[in-house]
Amino acid sequence: MNARLGAIALRIAQAVPVLFGVVVISFLLTRALPGDPAAQFAGVMATPESIEQTRVKLGLDKSMPEQFATYVVQLAQGDLGQSVSTGRQVTEDLADRLPASLELTLTALLFSCAIAIPLGVLAATRPGSLIDQLCRLLVTAGVSLPTFFTGIVLIYVFYYLAGIAPSPLGRLDFAYLEPEHVTGFFLIDAAIAGDWETWFGALKQLVLPAVTLGLFTLAPIARMTRAAMLSALSADYIRTARAAGLGTTKVLYGYAFRNALLPVVTTLGMVFSFSLGANVLVEKVFAWPGIGSYAVEALVVSDYAAVQGFVLAMALLFVTLNLIIDLTYSVIDPRFGTAAK
């Protein structure tokens, strides 16, 4: 247990310089954005004097080192600043929008894993078969088709033509009231409140965007599962297990699949972190109020605080996800360094 806690502490310590580098880079890059946030904040009817007053109020009249020092002090106090575009604290905006993105991304990952992992296993055990060809077809389609195109096609087919999907306008149809905020996940909050009508309404709104993102994330997971299983099934220990008379199910899932899980878990972590920050196209197509669309809106108006808050939130999520992956490794294979020695 002490070795495990020490490994966790070491990984957290290693993340500190990474986070500091993210803070520095995001600060410098946002200052390179075109546009004047003071003019945006002051409004279209603002005079040069009012714009200058706004610039002073935002601290943009100071030198870059002074602005950075102020930003770091605010970060140490848990203050990400005020958004120019919304007029609210960035922490409040992120707290409101992050659950929407997480709910969409996690649902898409569950959908893609439920299809990709079994399909990859079946394709590896039957190379050259129809299932193997289907796996390759799905992988190629998932990589080739842009998410915005897939989303538009699904909307056209299931909403416009078939009429079985709700309007792609956010997390809930206008006929429903948002459940009482507990976690920010509508499905969980509605279930806690026992409001199953709202739960089904939120689920219906979630299906198309989750399938759109899931078809994109399905490709790397299925490809890695197939490759890892092929490598595991050709290993010497699998031949030895079969020669010893062990059953097919025991060999396949007790030995081959468990050893193939390590690269699959790594791929899952990479896909999750990428899709959480890159699902902005899906959010835009389905009017989903997540942090991806929030970041794009902030970039358009050169909203420094919002962009920096988004980048920092993504970095924290990525570091946390890497830590979870390391701990998962130790559960799958105790030879990894986080396991007790």
PDB file of N, CA and C in Angstrom, residues 63-142:
ATOM      1  N   SER A  63       2.154  45.371 -18.271  1.00  0.00           N
ATOM      2  CA  SER A  63       3.092  44.609 -19.092  1.00  0.00           C
ATOM      3  C   SER A  63       2.772  43.117 -19.006  1.00  0.00           C
ATOM      4  N   MET A  64       3.314  42.347 -19.942  1.00  0.00           N
ATOM      5  CA  MET A  64       3.056  40.912 -19.973  1.00  0.00           C
ATOM      6  C   MET A  64       3.503  40.216 -18.687  1.00  0.00           C
ATOM      7  N   PRO A  65       4.711  40.490 -18.163  1.00  0.00           N
ATOM      8  CA  PRO A  65       5.100  39.842 -16.898  1.00  0.00           C
ATOM      9  C   PRO A  65       4.155  40.182 -15.745  1.00  0.00           C
ATOM     10  N   GLU A  66       3.680  41.432 -15.698  1.00  0.00           N
ATOM     11  CA  GLU A  66       2.755  41.812 -14.632  1.00  0.00           C
ATOM     12  C   GLU A  66       1.412  41.091 -14.793  1.00  0.00           C
ATOM     13  N   GLN A  67       0.930  40.984 -16.029  1.00  0.00           N
ATOM     14  CA  GLN A  67      -0.312  40.262 -16.275  1.00  0.00           C
ATOM     15  C   GLN A  67      -0.171  38.781 -15.888  1.00  0.00           C
ATOM     16  N   PHE A  68       0.983  38.195 -16.219  1.00  0.00           N
ATOM     17  CA  PHE A  68       1.195  36.781 -15.894  1.00  0.00           C
ATOM     18  C   PHE A  68       1.262  36.578 -14.379  1.00  0.00           C
ATOM     19  N   ALA A  69       1.960  37.487 -13.684  1.00  0.00           N
ATOM     20  CA  ALA A  69       2.050  37.371 -12.230  1.00  0.00           C
ATOM     21  C   ALA A  69       0.672  37.478 -11.587  1.00  0.00           C
ATOM     22  N   THR A  70      -0.136  38.403 -12.083  1.00  0.00           N
ATOM     23  CA  THR A  70      -1.506  38.537 -11.562  1.00  0.00           C
ATOM     24  C   THR A  70      -2.319  37.279 -11.829  1.00  0.00           C
ATOM     25  N   TYR A  71      -2.150  36.715 -13.017  1.00  0.00           N
ATOM     26  CA  TYR A  71      -2.884  35.506 -13.386  1.00  0.00           C
ATOM     27  C   TYR A  71      -2.503  34.327 -12.480  1.00  0.00           C
ATOM     28  N   VAL A  72      -1.194  34.175 -12.206  1.00  0.00           N
ATOM     29  CA  VAL A  72      -0.731  33.076 -11.354  1.00  0.00           C
ATOM     30  C   VAL A  72      -1.254  33.245  -9.931  1.00  0.00           C
ATOM     31  N   VAL A  73      -1.263  34.468  -9.422  1.00  0.00           N
ATOM     32  CA  VAL A  73      -1.778  34.723  -8.077  1.00  0.00           C
ATOM     33  C   VAL A  73      -3.272  34.369  -8.014  1.00  0.00           C
ATOM     34  N   GLN A  74      -4.008  34.745  -9.056  1.00  0.00           N
ATOM     35  CA  GLN A  74      -5.439  34.415  -9.098  1.00  0.00           C
ATOM     36  C   GLN A  74      -5.651  32.898  -9.160  1.00  0.00           C
ATOM     37  N   LEU A  75      -4.808  32.214  -9.936  1.00  0.00           N
ATOM     38  CA  LEU A  75      -4.923  30.759 -10.012  1.00  0.00           C
ATOM     39  C   LEU A  75      -4.676  30.113  -8.655  1.00  0.00           C
ATOM     40  N   ALA A  76      -3.687  30.612  -7.943  1.00  0.00           N
ATOM     41  CA  ALA A  76      -3.386  30.064  -6.619  1.00  0.00           C
ATOM     42  C   ALA A  76      -4.562  30.229  -5.662  1.00  0.00           C
ATOM     43  N   GLN A  77      -5.395  31.235  -5.920  1.00  0.00           N
ATOM     44  CA  GLN A  77      -6.578  31.474  -5.091  1.00  0.00           C
ATOM     45  C   GLN A  77      -7.822  30.774  -5.644  1.00  0.00           C
ATOM     46  N   GLY A  78      -7.642  29.995  -6.727  1.00  0.00           N
ATOM     47  CA  GLY A  78      -8.775  29.304  -7.335  1.00  0.00           C
ATOM     48  C   GLY A  78      -9.638  30.186  -8.203  1.00  0.00           C
ATOM     49  N   ASP A  79      -9.108  31.324  -8.624  1.00  0.00           N
ATOM     50  CA  ASP A  79      -9.853  32.276  -9.443  1.00  0.00           C
ATOM     51  C   ASP A  79      -9.336  32.213 -10.872  1.00  0.00           C
ATOM     52  N   LEU A  80     -10.191  31.789 -11.801  1.00  0.00           N
ATOM     53  CA  LEU A  80      -9.812  31.718 -13.216  1.00  0.00           C
ATOM     54  C   LEU A  80     -10.148  32.991 -13.975  1.00  0.00           C
ATOM     55  N   GLY A  81     -10.657  33.985 -13.285  1.00  0.00           N
ATOM     56  CA  GLY A  81     -10.978  35.245 -13.936  1.00  0.00           C
ATOM     57  C   GLY A  81     -12.419  35.316 -14.395  1.00  0.00           C
ATOM     58  N   GLN A  82     -12.761  36.443 -15.001  1.00  0.00           N
ATOM     59  CA  GLN A  82     -14.116  36.683 -15.486  1.00  0.00           C
ATOM     60  C   GLN A  82     -14.152  36.599 -17.005  1.00  0.00           C
ATOM     61  N   SER A  83     -15.169  35.910 -17.511  1.00  0.00           N
ATOM     62  CA  SER A  83     -15.324  35.777 -18.955  1.00  0.00           C
ATOM     63  C   SER A  83     -15.863  37.074 -19.542  1.00  0.00           C
ATOM     64  N   VAL A  84     -15.232  37.521 -20.622  1.00  0.00           N
ATOM     65  CA  VAL A  84     -15.688  38.728 -21.304  1.00  0.00           C
ATOM     66  C   VAL A  84     -17.012  38.469 -22.018  1.00  0.00           C
ATOM     67  N   SER A  85     -17.158  37.284 -22.594  1.00  0.00           N
ATOM     68  CA  SER A  85     -18.330  36.997 -23.423  1.00  0.00           C
ATOM     69  C   SER A  85     -19.591  36.733 -22.612  1.00  0.00           C
ATOM     70  N   THR A  86     -19.457  36.134 -21.419  1.00  0.00           N
ATOM     71  CA  THR A  86     -20.642  35.820 -20.608  1.00  0.00           C
ATOM     72  C   THR A  86     -20.811  36.750 -19.411  1.00  0.00           C
ATOM     73  N   GLY A  87     -19.741  37.422 -19.010  1.00  0.00           N
ATOM     74  CA  GLY A  87     -19.812  38.295 -17.843  1.00  0.00           C
ATOM     75  C   GLY A  87     -19.820  37.552 -16.514  1.00  0.00           C
ATOM     76  N   ARG A  88     -19.606  36.224 -16.548  1.00  0.00           N
ATOM     77  CA  ARG A  88     -19.589  35.414 -15.338  1.00  0.00           C
ATOM     78  C   ARG A  88     -18.168  34.948 -15.049  1.00  0.00           C
ATOM     79  N   GLN A  89     -17.974  34.412 -13.845  1.00  0.00           N
ATOM     80  CA  GLN A  89     -16.699  33.809 -13.516  1.00  0.00           C
ATOM     81  C   GLN A  89     -16.485  32.561 -14.382  1.00  0.00           C
ATOM     82  N   VAL A  90     -15.246  32.363 -14.844  1.00  0.00           N
ATOM     83  CA  VAL A  90     -14.940  31.225 -15.707  1.00  0.00           C
ATOM     84  C   VAL A  90     -15.197  29.910 -14.976  1.00  0.00           C
ATOM     85  N   THR A  91     -14.907  29.867 -13.678  1.00  0.00           N
ATOM     86  CA  THR A  91     -15.162  28.642 -12.913  1.00  0.00           C
ATOM     87  C   THR A  91     -16.644  28.270 -12.947  1.00  0.00           C
ATOM     88  N   GLU A  92     -17.523  29.263 -12.891  1.00  0.00           N
ATOM     89  CA  GLU A  92     -18.960  28.995 -12.949  1.00  0.00           C
ATOM     90  C   GLU A  92     -19.359  28.471 -14.331  1.00  0.00           C
ATOM     91  N   ASP A  93     -18.807  29.093 -15.379  1.00  0.00           N
ATOM     92  CA  ASP A  93     -19.117  28.635 -16.732  1.00  0.00           C
ATOM     93  C   ASP A  93     -18.659  27.195 -16.943  1.00  0.00           C
ATOM     94  N   LEU A  94     -17.437  26.894 -16.512  1.00  0.00           N
ATOM     95  CA  LEU A  94     -16.911  25.541 -16.688  1.00  0.00           C
ATOM     96  C   LEU A  94     -17.703  24.530 -15.861  1.00  0.00           C
ATOM     97  N   ALA A  95     -18.087  24.919 -14.650  1.00  0.00           N
ATOM     98  CA  ALA A  95     -18.869  24.009 -13.799  1.00  0.00           C
ATOM     99  C   ALA A  95     -20.236  23.716 -14.410  1.00  0.00           C
ATOM    100  N   ASP A  96     -20.800  24.684 -15.122  1.00  0.00           N
ATOM    101  CA  ASP A  96     -22.093  24.483 -15.773  1.00  0.00           C
ATOM    102  C   ASP A  96     -21.972  23.629 -17.030  1.00  0.00           C
ATOM    103  N   ARG A  97     -20.890  23.814 -17.780  1.00  0.00           N
ATOM    104  CA  ARG A  97     -20.785  23.188 -19.098  1.00  0.00           C
ATOM    105  C   ARG A  97     -20.014  21.868 -19.105  1.00  0.00           C
ATOM    106  N   LEU A  98     -19.108  21.691 -18.150  1.00  0.00           N
ATOM    107  CA  LEU A  98     -18.304  20.472 -18.142  1.00  0.00           C
ATOM    108  C   LEU A  98     -19.150  19.200 -17.990  1.00  0.00           C
ATOM    109  N   PRO A  99     -20.152  19.166 -17.095  1.00  0.00           N
ATOM    110  CA  PRO A  99     -20.963  17.942 -17.006  1.00  0.00           C
ATOM    111  C   PRO A  99     -21.645  17.570 -18.321  1.00  0.00           C
ATOM    112  N   ALA A 100     -22.049  18.567 -19.103  1.00  0.00           N
ATOM    113  CA  ALA A 100     -22.686  18.271 -20.392  1.00  0.00           C
ATOM    114  C   ALA A 100     -21.714  17.565 -21.327  1.00  0.00           C
ATOM    115  N   SER A 101     -20.471  18.054 -21.386  1.00  0.00           N
ATOM    116  CA  SER A 101     -19.464  17.422 -22.238  1.00  0.00           C
ATOM    117  C   SER A 101     -19.084  16.047 -21.717  1.00  0.00           C
ATOM    118  N   LEU A 102     -18.954  15.912 -20.407  1.00  0.00           N
ATOM    119  CA  LEU A 102     -18.603  14.616 -19.829  1.00  0.00           C
ATOM    120  C   LEU A 102     -19.706  13.586 -20.065  1.00  0.00           C
ATOM    121  N   GLU A 103     -20.958  14.007 -19.900  1.00  0.00           N
ATOM    122  CA  GLU A 103     -22.062  13.080 -20.116  1.00  0.00           C
ATOM    123  C   GLU A 103     -22.093  12.601 -21.565  1.00  0.00           C
ATOM    124  N   LEU A 104     -21.887  13.511 -22.495  1.00  0.00           N
ATOM    125  CA  LEU A 104     -21.861  13.145 -23.914  1.00  0.00           C
ATOM    126  C   LEU A 104     -20.678  12.237 -24.227  1.00  0.00           C
ATOM    127  N   THR A 105     -19.483  12.600 -23.747  1.00  0.00           N
ATOM    128  CA  THR A 105     -18.284  11.832 -24.068  1.00  0.00           C
ATOM    129  C   THR A 105     -18.308  10.450 -23.437  1.00  0.00           C
ATOM    130  N   LEU A 106     -18.714  10.355 -22.173  1.00  0.00           N
ATOM    131  CA  LEU A 106     -18.752   9.059 -21.506  1.00  0.00           C
ATOM    132  C   LEU A 106     -19.793   8.136 -22.140  1.00  0.00           C
ATOM    133  N   THR A 107     -20.948   8.684 -22.501  1.00  0.00           N
ATOM    134  CA  THR A 107     -21.970   7.869 -23.167  1.00  0.00           C
ATOM    135  C   THR A 107     -21.472   7.377 -24.516  1.00  0.00           C
ATOM    136  N   ALA A 108     -20.791   8.245 -25.258  1.00  0.00           N
ATOM    137  CA  ALA A 108     -20.232   7.837 -26.551  1.00  0.00           C
ATOM    138  C   ALA A 108     -19.181   6.744 -26.379  1.00  0.00           C
ATOM    139  N   LEU A 109     -18.357   6.858 -25.332  1.00  0.00           N
ATOM    140  CA  LEU A 109     -17.336   5.843 -25.088  1.00  0.00           C
ATOM    141  C   LEU A 109     -17.962   4.506 -24.697  1.00  0.00           C
ATOM    142  N   LEU A 110     -18.999   4.553 -23.873  1.00  0.00           N
ATOM    143  CA  LEU A 110     -19.694   3.313 -23.509  1.00  0.00           C
ATOM    144  C   LEU A 110     -20.281   2.644 -24.748  1.00  0.00           C
ATOM    145  N   PHE A 111     -20.876   3.447 -25.606  1.00  0.00           N
ATOM    146  CA  PHE A 111     -21.450   2.919 -26.848  1.00  0.00           C
ATOM    147  C   PHE A 111     -20.366   2.315 -27.732  1.00  0.00           C
ATOM    148  N   SER A 112     -19.264   3.028 -27.912  1.00  0.00           N
ATOM    149  CA  SER A 112     -18.203   2.533 -28.793  1.00  0.00           C
ATOM    150  C   SER A 112     -17.509   1.304 -28.210  1.00  0.00           C
ATOM    151  N   CYS A 113     -17.298   1.281 -26.876  1.00  0.00           N
ATOM    152  CA  CYS A 113     -16.660   0.116 -26.254  1.00  0.00           C
ATOM    153  C   CYS A 113     -17.549  -1.122 -26.355  1.00  0.00           C
ATOM    154  N   ALA A 114     -18.859  -0.928 -26.190  1.00  0.00           N
ATOM    155  CA  ALA A 114     -19.786  -2.055 -26.259  1.00  0.00           C
ATOM    156  C   ALA A 114     -19.768  -2.712 -27.635  1.00  0.00           C
ATOM    157  N   ILE A 115     -19.405  -1.951 -28.663  1.00  0.00           N
ATOM    158  CA  ILE A 115     -19.342  -2.507 -30.014  1.00  0.00           C
ATOM    159  C   ILE A 115     -17.907  -2.851 -30.400  1.00  0.00           C
ATOM    160  N   ALA A 116     -16.959  -1.956 -30.128  1.00  0.00           N
ATOM    161  CA  ALA A 116     -15.598  -2.094 -30.634  1.00  0.00           C
ATOM    162  C   ALA A 116     -14.832  -3.247 -29.987  1.00  0.00           C
ATOM    163  N   ILE A 117     -14.940  -3.407 -28.665  1.00  0.00           N
ATOM    164  CA  ILE A 117     -14.151  -4.439 -27.988  1.00  0.00           C
ATOM    165  C   ILE A 117     -14.607  -5.847 -28.370  1.00  0.00           C
ATOM    166  N   PRO A 118     -15.902  -6.169 -28.284  1.00  0.00           N
ATOM    167  CA  PRO A 118     -16.305  -7.511 -28.758  1.00  0.00           C
ATOM    168  C   PRO A 118     -16.005  -7.735 -30.238  1.00  0.00           C
ATOM    169  N   LEU A 119     -16.192  -6.697 -31.045  1.00  0.00           N
ATOM    170  CA  LEU A 119     -15.920  -6.831 -32.477  1.00  0.00           C
ATOM    171  C   LEU A 119     -14.435  -7.066 -32.728  1.00  0.00           C
ATOM    172  N   GLY A 120     -13.574  -6.354 -32.002  1.00  0.00           N
ATOM    173  CA  GLY A 120     -12.139  -6.560 -32.158  1.00  0.00           C
ATOM    174  C   GLY A 120     -11.701  -7.945 -31.726  1.00  0.00           C
ATOM    175  N   VAL A 121     -12.294  -8.460 -30.640  1.00  0.00           N
ATOM    176  CA  VAL A 121     -11.969  -9.819 -30.180  1.00  0.00           C
ATOM    177  C   VAL A 121     -12.405 -10.852 -31.207  1.00  0.00           C
ATOM    178  N   LEU A 122     -13.633 -10.717 -31.707  1.00  0.00           N
ATOM    179  CA  LEU A 122     -14.131 -11.662 -32.707  1.00  0.00           C
ATOM    180  C   LEU A 122     -13.307 -11.605 -33.996  1.00  0.00           C
ATOM    181  N   ALA A 123     -12.918 -10.392 -34.407  1.00  0.00           N
ATOM    182  CA  ALA A 123     -12.123 -10.253 -35.627  1.00  0.00           C
ATOM    183  C   ALA A 123     -10.752 -10.901 -35.465  1.00  0.00           C
ATOM    184  N   ALA A 124     -10.176 -10.801 -34.254  1.00  0.00           N
ATOM    185  CA  ALA A 124      -8.859 -11.401 -34.021  1.00  0.00           C
ATOM    186  C   ALA A 124      -8.923 -12.919 -33.981  1.00  0.00           C
ATOM    187  N   THR A 125     -10.027 -13.472 -33.482  1.00  0.00           N
ATOM    188  CA  THR A 125     -10.147 -14.931 -33.411  1.00  0.00           C
ATOM    189  C   THR A 125     -10.583 -15.541 -34.733  1.00  0.00           C
ATOM    190  N   ARG A 126     -11.067 -14.705 -35.654  1.00  0.00           N
ATOM    191  CA  ARG A 126     -11.501 -15.198 -36.970  1.00  0.00           C
ATOM    192  C   ARG A 126     -10.911 -14.312 -38.078  1.00  0.00           C
ATOM    193  N   PRO A 127      -9.587 -14.275 -38.198  1.00  0.00           N
ATOM    194  CA  PRO A 127      -8.967 -13.413 -39.218  1.00  0.00           C
ATOM    195  C   PRO A 127      -9.379 -13.815 -40.625  1.00  0.00           C
ATOM    196  N   GLY A 128      -9.723 -12.803 -41.410  1.00  0.00           N
ATOM    197  CA  GLY A 128     -10.129 -13.051 -42.789  1.00  0.00           C
ATOM    198  C   GLY A 128     -11.589 -13.379 -42.958  1.00  0.00           C
ATOM    199  N   SER A 129     -12.335 -13.502 -41.863  1.00  0.00           N
ATOM    200  CA  SER A 129     -13.754 -13.854 -41.941  1.00  0.00           C
ATOM    201  C   SER A 129     -14.600 -12.628 -42.247  1.00  0.00           C
ATOM    202  N   LEU A 130     -15.902 -12.843 -42.334  1.00  0.00           N
ATOM    203  CA  LEU A 130     -16.830 -11.745 -42.579  1.00  0.00           C
ATOM    204  C   LEU A 130     -16.800 -10.739 -41.431  1.00  0.00           C
ATOM    205  N   ILE A 131     -16.680 -11.223 -40.194  1.00  0.00           N
ATOM    206  CA  ILE A 131     -16.618 -10.332 -39.038  1.00  0.00           C
ATOM    207  C   ILE A 131     -15.352  -9.484 -39.096  1.00  0.00           C
ATOM    208  N   ASP A 132     -14.249 -10.085 -39.509  1.00  0.00           N
ATOM    209  CA  ASP A 132     -12.995  -9.341 -39.644  1.00  0.00           C
ATOM    210  C   ASP A 132     -13.135  -8.256 -40.703  1.00  0.00           C
ATOM    211  N   GLN A 133     -13.777  -8.563 -41.799  1.00  0.00           N
ATOM    212  CA  GLN A 133     -13.989  -7.560 -42.844  1.00  0.00           C
ATOM    213  C   GLN A 133     -14.916  -6.448 -42.355  1.00  0.00           C
ATOM    214  N   LEU A 134     -15.944  -6.819 -41.574  1.00  0.00           N
ATOM    215  CA  LEU A 134     -16.848  -5.816 -41.009  1.00  0.00           C
ATOM    216  C   LEU A 134     -16.097  -4.893 -40.062  1.00  0.00           C
ATOM    217  N   CYS A 135     -15.198  -5.453 -39.260  1.00  0.00           N
ATOM    218  CA  CYS A 135     -14.394  -4.644 -38.340  1.00  0.00           C
ATOM    219  C   CYS A 135     -13.547  -3.643 -39.115  1.00  0.00           C
ATOM    220  N   ARG A 136     -12.913  -4.100 -40.176  1.00  0.00           N
ATOM    221  CA  ARG A 136     -12.089  -3.191 -40.980  1.00  0.00           C
ATOM    222  C   ARG A 136     -12.935  -2.097 -41.635  1.00  0.00           C
ATOM    223  N   LEU A 137     -14.145  -2.475 -42.084  1.00  0.00           N
ATOM    224  CA  LEU A 137     -15.034  -1.500 -42.701  1.00  0.00           C
ATOM    225  C   LEU A 137     -15.437  -0.417 -41.702  1.00  0.00           C
ATOM    226  N   LEU A 138     -15.807  -0.818 -40.483  1.00  0.00           N
ATOM    227  CA  LEU A 138     -16.198   0.149 -39.465  1.00  0.00           C
ATOM    228  C   LEU A 138     -15.029   1.041 -39.071  1.00  0.00           C
ATOM    229  N   VAL A 139     -13.852   0.460 -38.961  1.00  0.00           N
ATOM    230  CA  VAL A 139     -12.666   1.245 -38.611  1.00  0.00           C
ATOM    231  C   VAL A 139     -12.386   2.284 -39.687  1.00  0.00           C
ATOM    232  N   THR A 140     -12.449   1.870 -40.946  1.00  0.00           N
ATOM    233  CA  THR A 140     -12.186   2.799 -42.048  1.00  0.00           C
ATOM    234  C   THR A 140     -13.237   3.901 -42.104  1.00  0.00           C
ATOM    235  N   ALA A 141     -14.515   3.530 -41.930  1.00  0.00           N
ATOM    236  CA  ALA A 141     -15.583   4.525 -41.959  1.00  0.00           C
ATOM    237  C   ALA A 141     -15.474   5.487 -40.781  1.00  0.00           C
ATOM    238  N   GLY A 142     -15.168   4.955 -39.598  1.00  0.00           N
ATOM    239  CA  GLY A 142     -15.062   5.819 -38.424  1.00  0.00           C
ATOM    240  C   GLY A 142     -13.950   6.832 -38.534  1.00  0.00           C
TER     241      GLY A 142
END
